[in-house]
XYZ file of C-alpha atoms in Angstrom:
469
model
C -8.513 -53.917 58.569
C -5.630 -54.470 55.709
C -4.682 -52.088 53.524
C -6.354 -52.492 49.671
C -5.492 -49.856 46.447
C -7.336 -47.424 45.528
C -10.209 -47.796 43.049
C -9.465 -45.927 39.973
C -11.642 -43.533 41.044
C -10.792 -42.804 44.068
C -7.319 -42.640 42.903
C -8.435 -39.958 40.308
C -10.077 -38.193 42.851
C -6.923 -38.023 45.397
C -4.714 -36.170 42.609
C -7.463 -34.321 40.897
C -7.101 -32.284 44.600
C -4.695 -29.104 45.255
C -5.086 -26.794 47.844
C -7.323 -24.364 45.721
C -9.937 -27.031 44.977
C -10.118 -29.662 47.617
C -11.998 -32.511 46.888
C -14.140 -33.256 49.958
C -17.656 -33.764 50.648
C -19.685 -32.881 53.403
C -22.563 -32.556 55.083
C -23.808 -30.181 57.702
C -26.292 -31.526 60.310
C -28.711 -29.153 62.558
C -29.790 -30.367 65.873
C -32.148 -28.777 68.589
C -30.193 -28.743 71.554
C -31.591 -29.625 74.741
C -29.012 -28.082 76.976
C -26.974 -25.744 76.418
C -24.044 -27.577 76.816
C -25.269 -29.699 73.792
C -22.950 -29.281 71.460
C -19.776 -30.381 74.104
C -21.466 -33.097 74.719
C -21.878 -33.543 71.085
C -17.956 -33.348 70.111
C -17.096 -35.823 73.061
C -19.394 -38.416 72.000
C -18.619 -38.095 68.075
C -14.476 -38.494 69.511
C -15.471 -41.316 71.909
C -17.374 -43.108 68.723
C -15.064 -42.114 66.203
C -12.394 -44.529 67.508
C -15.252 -47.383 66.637
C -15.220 -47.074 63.310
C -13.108 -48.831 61.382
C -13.607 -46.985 58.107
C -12.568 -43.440 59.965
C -9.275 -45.274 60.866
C -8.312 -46.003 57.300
C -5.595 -43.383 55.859
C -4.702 -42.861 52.304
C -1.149 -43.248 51.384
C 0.616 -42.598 48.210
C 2.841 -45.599 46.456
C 5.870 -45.548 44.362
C 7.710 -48.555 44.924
C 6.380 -51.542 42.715
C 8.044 -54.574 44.106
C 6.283 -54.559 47.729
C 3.042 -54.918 45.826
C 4.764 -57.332 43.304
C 5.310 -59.484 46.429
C 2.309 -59.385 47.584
C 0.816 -60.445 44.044
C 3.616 -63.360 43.196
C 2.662 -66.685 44.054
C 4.111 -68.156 47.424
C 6.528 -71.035 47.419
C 4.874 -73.842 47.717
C 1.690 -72.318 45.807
C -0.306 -75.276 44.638
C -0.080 -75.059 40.712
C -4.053 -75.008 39.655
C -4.237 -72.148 42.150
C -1.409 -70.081 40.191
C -3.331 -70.970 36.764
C -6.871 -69.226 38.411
C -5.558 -66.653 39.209
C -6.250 -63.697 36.853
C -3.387 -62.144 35.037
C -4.298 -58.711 36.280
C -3.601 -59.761 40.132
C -0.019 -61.044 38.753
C 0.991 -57.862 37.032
C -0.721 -55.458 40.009
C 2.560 -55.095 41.311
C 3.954 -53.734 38.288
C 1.077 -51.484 37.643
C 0.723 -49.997 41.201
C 3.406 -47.758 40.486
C 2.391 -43.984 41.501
C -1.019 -45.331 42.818
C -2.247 -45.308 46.849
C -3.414 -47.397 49.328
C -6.085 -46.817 51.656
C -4.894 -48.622 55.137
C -5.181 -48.176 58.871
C -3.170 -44.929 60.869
C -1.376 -46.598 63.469
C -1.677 -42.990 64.599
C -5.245 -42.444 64.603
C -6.341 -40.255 67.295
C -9.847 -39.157 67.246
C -9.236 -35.784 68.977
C -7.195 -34.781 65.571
C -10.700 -35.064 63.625
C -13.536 -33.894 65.710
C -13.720 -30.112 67.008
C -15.658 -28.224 68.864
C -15.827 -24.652 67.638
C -17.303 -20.975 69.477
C -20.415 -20.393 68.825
C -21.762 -19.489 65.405
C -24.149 -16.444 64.621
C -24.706 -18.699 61.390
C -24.067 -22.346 60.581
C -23.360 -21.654 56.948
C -21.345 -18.910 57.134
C -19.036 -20.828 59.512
C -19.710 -23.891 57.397
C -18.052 -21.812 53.998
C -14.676 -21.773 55.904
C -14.373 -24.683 56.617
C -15.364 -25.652 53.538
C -12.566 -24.121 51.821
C -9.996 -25.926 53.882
C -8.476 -28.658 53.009
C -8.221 -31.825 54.357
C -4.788 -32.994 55.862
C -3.825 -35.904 53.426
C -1.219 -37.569 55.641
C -4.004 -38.812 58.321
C -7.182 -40.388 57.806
C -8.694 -38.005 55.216
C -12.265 -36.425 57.634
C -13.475 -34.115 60.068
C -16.152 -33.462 61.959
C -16.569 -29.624 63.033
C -18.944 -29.217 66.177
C -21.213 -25.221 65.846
C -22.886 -24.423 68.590
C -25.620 -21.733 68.009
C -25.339 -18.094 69.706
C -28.733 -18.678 70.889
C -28.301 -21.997 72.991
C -31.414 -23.795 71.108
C -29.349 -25.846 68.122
C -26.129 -26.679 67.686
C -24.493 -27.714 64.071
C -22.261 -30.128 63.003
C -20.184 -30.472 59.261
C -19.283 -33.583 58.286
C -16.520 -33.472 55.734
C -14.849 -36.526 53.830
C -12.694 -36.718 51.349
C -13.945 -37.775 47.882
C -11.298 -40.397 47.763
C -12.445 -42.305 51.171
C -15.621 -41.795 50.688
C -18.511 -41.265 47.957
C -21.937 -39.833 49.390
C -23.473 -43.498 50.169
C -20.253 -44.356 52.144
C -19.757 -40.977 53.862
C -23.869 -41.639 55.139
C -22.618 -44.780 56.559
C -19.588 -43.330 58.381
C -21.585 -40.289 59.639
C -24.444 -42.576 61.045
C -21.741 -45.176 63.211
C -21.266 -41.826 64.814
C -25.169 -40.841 65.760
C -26.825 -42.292 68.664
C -27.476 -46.320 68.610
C -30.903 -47.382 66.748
C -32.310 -50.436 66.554
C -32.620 -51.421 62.844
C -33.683 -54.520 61.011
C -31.276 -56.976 60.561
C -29.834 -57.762 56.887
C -30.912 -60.766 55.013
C -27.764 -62.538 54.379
C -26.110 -62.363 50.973
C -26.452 -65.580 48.987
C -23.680 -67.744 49.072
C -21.605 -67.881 45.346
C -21.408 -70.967 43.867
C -18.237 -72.696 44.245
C -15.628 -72.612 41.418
C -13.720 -75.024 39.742
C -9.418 -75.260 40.309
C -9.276 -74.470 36.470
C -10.817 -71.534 34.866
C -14.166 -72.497 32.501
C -13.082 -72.526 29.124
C -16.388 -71.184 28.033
C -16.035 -67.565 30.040
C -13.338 -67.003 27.464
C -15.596 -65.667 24.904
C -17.658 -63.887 27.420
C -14.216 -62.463 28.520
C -13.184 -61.419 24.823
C -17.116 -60.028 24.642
C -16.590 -57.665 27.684
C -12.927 -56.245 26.216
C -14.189 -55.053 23.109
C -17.634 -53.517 24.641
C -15.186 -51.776 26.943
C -13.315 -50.671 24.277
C -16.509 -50.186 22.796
C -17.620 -47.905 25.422
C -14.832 -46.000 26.096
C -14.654 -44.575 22.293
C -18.680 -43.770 22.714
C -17.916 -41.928 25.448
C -14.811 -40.122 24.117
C -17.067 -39.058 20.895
C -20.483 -38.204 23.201
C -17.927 -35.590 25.221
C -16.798 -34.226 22.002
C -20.202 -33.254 20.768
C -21.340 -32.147 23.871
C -18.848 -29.324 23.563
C -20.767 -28.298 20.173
C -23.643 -26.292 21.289
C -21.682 -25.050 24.497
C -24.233 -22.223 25.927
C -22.959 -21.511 29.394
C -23.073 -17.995 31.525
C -19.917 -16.999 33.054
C -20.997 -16.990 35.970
C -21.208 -20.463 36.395
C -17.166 -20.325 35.362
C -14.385 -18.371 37.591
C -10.608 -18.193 38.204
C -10.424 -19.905 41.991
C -10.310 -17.692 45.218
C -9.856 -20.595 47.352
C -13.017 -19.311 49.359
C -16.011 -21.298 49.935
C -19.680 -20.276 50.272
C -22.828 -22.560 51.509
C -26.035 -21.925 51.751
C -29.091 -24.180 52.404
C -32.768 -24.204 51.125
C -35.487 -26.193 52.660
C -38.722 -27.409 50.416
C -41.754 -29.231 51.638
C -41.675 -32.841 49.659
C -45.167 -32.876 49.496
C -44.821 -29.625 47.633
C -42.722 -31.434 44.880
C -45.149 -34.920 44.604
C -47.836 -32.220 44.062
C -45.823 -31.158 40.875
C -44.744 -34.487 40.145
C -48.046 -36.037 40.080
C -49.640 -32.686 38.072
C -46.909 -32.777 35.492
C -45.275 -36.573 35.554
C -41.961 -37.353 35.623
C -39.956 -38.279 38.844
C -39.296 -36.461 42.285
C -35.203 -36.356 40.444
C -36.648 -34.667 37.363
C -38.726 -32.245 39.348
C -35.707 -30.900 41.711
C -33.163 -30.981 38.643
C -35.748 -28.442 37.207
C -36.158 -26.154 40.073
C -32.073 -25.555 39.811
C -32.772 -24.737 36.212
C -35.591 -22.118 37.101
C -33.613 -20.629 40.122
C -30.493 -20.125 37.769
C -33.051 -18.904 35.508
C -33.909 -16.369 37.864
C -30.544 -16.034 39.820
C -28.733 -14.638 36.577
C -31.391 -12.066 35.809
C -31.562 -10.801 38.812
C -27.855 -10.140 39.390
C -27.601 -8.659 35.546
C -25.912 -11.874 33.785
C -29.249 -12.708 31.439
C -30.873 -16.026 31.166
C -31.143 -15.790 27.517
C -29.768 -18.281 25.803
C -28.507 -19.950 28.507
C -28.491 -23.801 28.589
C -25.853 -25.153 30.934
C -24.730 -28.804 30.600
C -25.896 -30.029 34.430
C -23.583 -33.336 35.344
C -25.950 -35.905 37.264
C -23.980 -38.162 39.336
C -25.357 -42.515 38.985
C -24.058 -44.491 41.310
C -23.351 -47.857 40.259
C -23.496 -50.224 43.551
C -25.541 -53.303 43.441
C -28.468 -53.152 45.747
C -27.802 -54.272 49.620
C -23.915 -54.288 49.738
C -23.386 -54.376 53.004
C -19.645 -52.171 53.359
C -19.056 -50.216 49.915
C -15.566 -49.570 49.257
C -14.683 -47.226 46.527
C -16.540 -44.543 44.136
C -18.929 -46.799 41.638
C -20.284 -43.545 39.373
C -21.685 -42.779 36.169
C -23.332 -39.608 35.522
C -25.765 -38.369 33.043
C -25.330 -35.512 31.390
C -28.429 -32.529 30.442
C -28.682 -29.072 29.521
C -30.725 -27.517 31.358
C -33.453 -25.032 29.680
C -32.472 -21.980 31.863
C -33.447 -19.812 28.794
C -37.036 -21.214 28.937
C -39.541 -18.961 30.075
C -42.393 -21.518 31.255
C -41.733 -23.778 33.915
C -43.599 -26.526 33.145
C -41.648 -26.733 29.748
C -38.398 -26.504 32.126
C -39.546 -29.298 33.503
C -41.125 -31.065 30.603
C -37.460 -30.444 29.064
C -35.373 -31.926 32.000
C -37.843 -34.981 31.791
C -37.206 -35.762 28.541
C -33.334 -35.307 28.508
C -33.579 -37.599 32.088
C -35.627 -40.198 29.882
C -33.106 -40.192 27.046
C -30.238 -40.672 29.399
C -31.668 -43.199 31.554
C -32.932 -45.363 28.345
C -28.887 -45.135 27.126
C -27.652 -46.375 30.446
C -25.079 -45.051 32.808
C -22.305 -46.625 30.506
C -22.586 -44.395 27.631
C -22.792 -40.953 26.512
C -21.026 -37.929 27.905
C -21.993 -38.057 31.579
C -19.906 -41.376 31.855
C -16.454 -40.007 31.553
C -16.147 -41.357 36.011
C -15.661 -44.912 33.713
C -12.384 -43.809 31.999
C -10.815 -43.725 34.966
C -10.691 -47.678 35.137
C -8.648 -47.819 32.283
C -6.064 -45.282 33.620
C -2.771 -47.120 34.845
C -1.737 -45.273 38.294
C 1.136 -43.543 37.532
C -1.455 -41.963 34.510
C -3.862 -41.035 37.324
C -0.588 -39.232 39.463
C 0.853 -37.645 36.418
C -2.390 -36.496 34.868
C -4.436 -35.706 37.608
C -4.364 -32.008 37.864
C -4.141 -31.648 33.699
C -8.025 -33.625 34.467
C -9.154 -31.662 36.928
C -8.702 -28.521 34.886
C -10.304 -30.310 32.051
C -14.127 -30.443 34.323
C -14.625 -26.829 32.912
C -14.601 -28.619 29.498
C -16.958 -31.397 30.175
C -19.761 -29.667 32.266
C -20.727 -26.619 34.046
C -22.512 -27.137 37.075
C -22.823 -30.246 39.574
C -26.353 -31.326 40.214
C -26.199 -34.506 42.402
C -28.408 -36.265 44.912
C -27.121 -37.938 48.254
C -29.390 -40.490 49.887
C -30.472 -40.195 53.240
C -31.913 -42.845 55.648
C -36.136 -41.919 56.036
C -35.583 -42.405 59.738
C -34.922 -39.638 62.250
C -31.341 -39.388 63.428
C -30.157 -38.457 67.177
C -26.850 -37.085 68.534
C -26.566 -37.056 72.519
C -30.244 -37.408 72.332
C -30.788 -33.608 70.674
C -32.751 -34.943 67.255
C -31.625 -33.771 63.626
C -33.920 -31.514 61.990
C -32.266 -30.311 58.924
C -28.841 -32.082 57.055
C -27.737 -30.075 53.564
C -25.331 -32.121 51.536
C -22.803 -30.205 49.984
C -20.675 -31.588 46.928
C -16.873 -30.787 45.693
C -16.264 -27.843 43.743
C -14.420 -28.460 40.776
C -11.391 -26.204 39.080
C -13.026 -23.744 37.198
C -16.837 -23.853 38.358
C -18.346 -21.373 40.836
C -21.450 -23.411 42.067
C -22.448 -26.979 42.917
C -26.028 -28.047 43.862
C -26.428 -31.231 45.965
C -29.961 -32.356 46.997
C -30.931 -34.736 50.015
C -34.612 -35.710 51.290
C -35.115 -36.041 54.479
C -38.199 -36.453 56.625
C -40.595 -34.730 54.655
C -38.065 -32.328 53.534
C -36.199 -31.542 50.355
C -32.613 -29.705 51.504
C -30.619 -28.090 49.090
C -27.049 -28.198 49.718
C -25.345 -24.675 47.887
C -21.629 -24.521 47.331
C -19.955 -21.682 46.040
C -16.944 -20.230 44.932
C -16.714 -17.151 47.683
C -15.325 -14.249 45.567
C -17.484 -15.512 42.507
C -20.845 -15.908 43.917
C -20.897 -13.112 46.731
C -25.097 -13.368 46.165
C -25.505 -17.091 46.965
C -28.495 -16.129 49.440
C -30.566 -14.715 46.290
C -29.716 -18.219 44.470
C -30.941 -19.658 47.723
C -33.804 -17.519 47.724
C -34.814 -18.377 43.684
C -34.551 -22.071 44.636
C -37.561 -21.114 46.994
C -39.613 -18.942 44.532
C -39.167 -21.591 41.698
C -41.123 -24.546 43.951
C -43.152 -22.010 44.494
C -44.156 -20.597 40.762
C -44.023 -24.791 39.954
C -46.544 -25.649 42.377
C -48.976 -23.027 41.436
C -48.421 -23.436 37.661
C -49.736 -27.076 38.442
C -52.592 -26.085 40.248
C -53.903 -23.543 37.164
């Protein structure tokens, strides 16, 4: 593998980071164990793999020197001519521009016993799993870990998955994490179709289409700009979702029966998506009354992560996200309006497009030079209070059963970044009949995350028999 830049992105992500707020994501996997020597059987095969995988080889390293990559980018000698004149200005000035950006290359230093470890055991998974969450990752080696819990009891053993945001989005840390599992035999992927082959000079008639695309970006960009601005208008937030940070973590995990949400789903319409954005509304709705903050009033703007990747590519490389952005009705006392709410904000989103509107601020980042990305990046990260106040995003999971060592998977909770100046972050995963919710918490913020846990719970609960009245 060769070393490539960073996406914008990505690049935004790596210096949004400091060591209050890191910026990884992760997932923590429960298996039955079968032995109990399970889970050290468990952190030898994940090193053994680990050295396998290409992708966990790949560090990230900063760049300030321009002319390497202005090398790289300047024609050869001996460069046939036509080939200099296809080539699209952007690759010639790259050089010039990668100033203060990063790379994302291979550690000639990779050693797989730095990333994997095998821990003592663990009275619970997610208390264990909030300390580790609130640890960063070390940025001068390939940018994961994988921490190894067995249980106290001998029957299950855990294992957190953690990635950071700028090697990996949630599709690309699934892919990662599974090279690790046990072999499976899949179906084979059709093969791509071939693209047609181009001409030594470029088509005169892309240069309207060309000119098109600049101004729509342009376009875009000041939609977006004004969408953000008005979504700051009707700003009804609870404090608690906003904090000073502690530099503590907190997880928790909630597990729903899927055939519990279909039941609401097919009652009340909308999609599985709009059904669990609307049980987070409900158990905030009942989360901040019971600890003494009020619900009234209370409409949160919810960020709803879109990713952008074409169908079927093979080996992702780089964050491709959009995001829609909703308020969610936590001040509404009926669930079914909750939910008739969330549907209706998901429809107007979803008819815009993931290129407009608020939620699509992720796009700005392409039209950030590097060095704005290196010198701006923690002014941006403090700005996420401004632009939304909780995280609300789903990470897709394969419908297959997973195995480690042979001990099967029975529960995974995805568990998103926190960002500057929030104290919570939902992410939601389905998984063999099973919705998991994936809690993240600041630690000296949300002390209570178990009765938030417990809400998410009593809300499917109150939905599903609201349906069947």
């Amino acid at each position: 593998m060769t070393a490539d830049p960073l996406a914008p992105l990505d690049l935004a992500f790596w210096n949004i980071e400091s060591a209050g707020h890191p910026m990884h994501l992760a997932a923590l996997g429960v298996f039955s164990a079968g032995s109990p020597s399970a889970a050290a059987h468990a952190a030898d095969l994940l090193s053994a793999r680990a050295a396998a995988v290409p992708g966990l080889r790949m560090r990230i390293r900063d760049t300030w020197q321009p002319l390497a990559a202005l090398r790289r980018t300047w024609p050869a000698p001996g460069t046939p001519l036509t080939a200099v004149l296809r080539r699209p200005l952007a690759a010639a000035v790259r050089g010039s521009l990668a100033f203060g950006g990063a790379t994302r290359e291979p550690d000639p230093g990779f050693d797989p016993l730095d990333h994997v470890r095998l821990h003592p055991p663990a009275a619970d998974f997610h208390t264990a799993a909030g300390r580790l969450m609130g640890r960063p990752l070390q940025r001068t080696r390939p940018p994961w870990e994988a921490h190894v819990l067995p249980g106290e009891d001998g029957t299950s053993f855990a294992v957190l998955f953690k990635f950071h945001h700028a090697l990996a989005d949630g599709l690309r840390a699934l892919t990662l994490a599974a090279a690790l599992m046990d072999p499976m035999d899949l179906p084979t992927p059709r093969p791509r179709p071939a693209e047609p082959p181009r001409g030594l000079l470029p088509d005169v008639r892309e240069v309207p289409g060309l000119v098109r695309d600049a101004l729509s970006d342009a376009g875009r960009a000041l939609d977006i700009g004004a969408a953000v601005a008005r979504s700051t208008l009707d700003m009804r937030s609870s404090p608690a979702l906003a904090c000073a940070p502690s530099g503590t973590r907190r997880t928790a995990g909630v597990v729903v029966d899927l055939d519990d949400v279909h039941r609401v789903r097919k009652s009340a319409g909308g999609t599985v998506n709009d059904v669990l954005i609307a049980v987070v509304a409900g158990a905030l709705r009942r989360w901040l009354d019971e600890r003494g903050d009020g619900s009234e009033g209370v409409a949160p703007r919810a960020l709803v992560p879109v990713s952008r990747r074409r169908p079927r590519t093979a080996h992702p490389q780089g964050n491709r996200l959009s995001g829609y952005l909703i308020q969610l009705p936590v001040d509404e006392r009926d669930p079914l309006a909750r939910l008739a709410q969330v549907r209706t904000a998901m429809d107007r989103n979803k008819d815009a497009g993931p290129h407009r509107g608020a939620g699509a601020v992720a796009l700005l980042a392409d039209h950030v030079p590097p060095l704005g990305h290196r010198l701006g990046g923690p002014l941006l990260g403090q700005a996420a209070r401004l632009w939304f106040d909780v995280l609300v995003t789903s990470v897709p999971l394969p419908g297959f059963g997973l195995r480690l060592g042979g001990d099967p998977l029975g529960a995974v909770f995805p568990l998103a970044p926190l960002a500057p100046g929030h104290s919570l972050a939902v992410a939601v995963s389905t998984y063999r009949g099973s919705v998991h919710y994936g809690l993240v918490a600041d630690g000296a913020a949300v002390p209570d995350l178990d009765l938030l846990a417990r809400a998410v719970t009593e809300e499917v609960t109150t939905l599903t028999a609201a349906c069947d009245h």
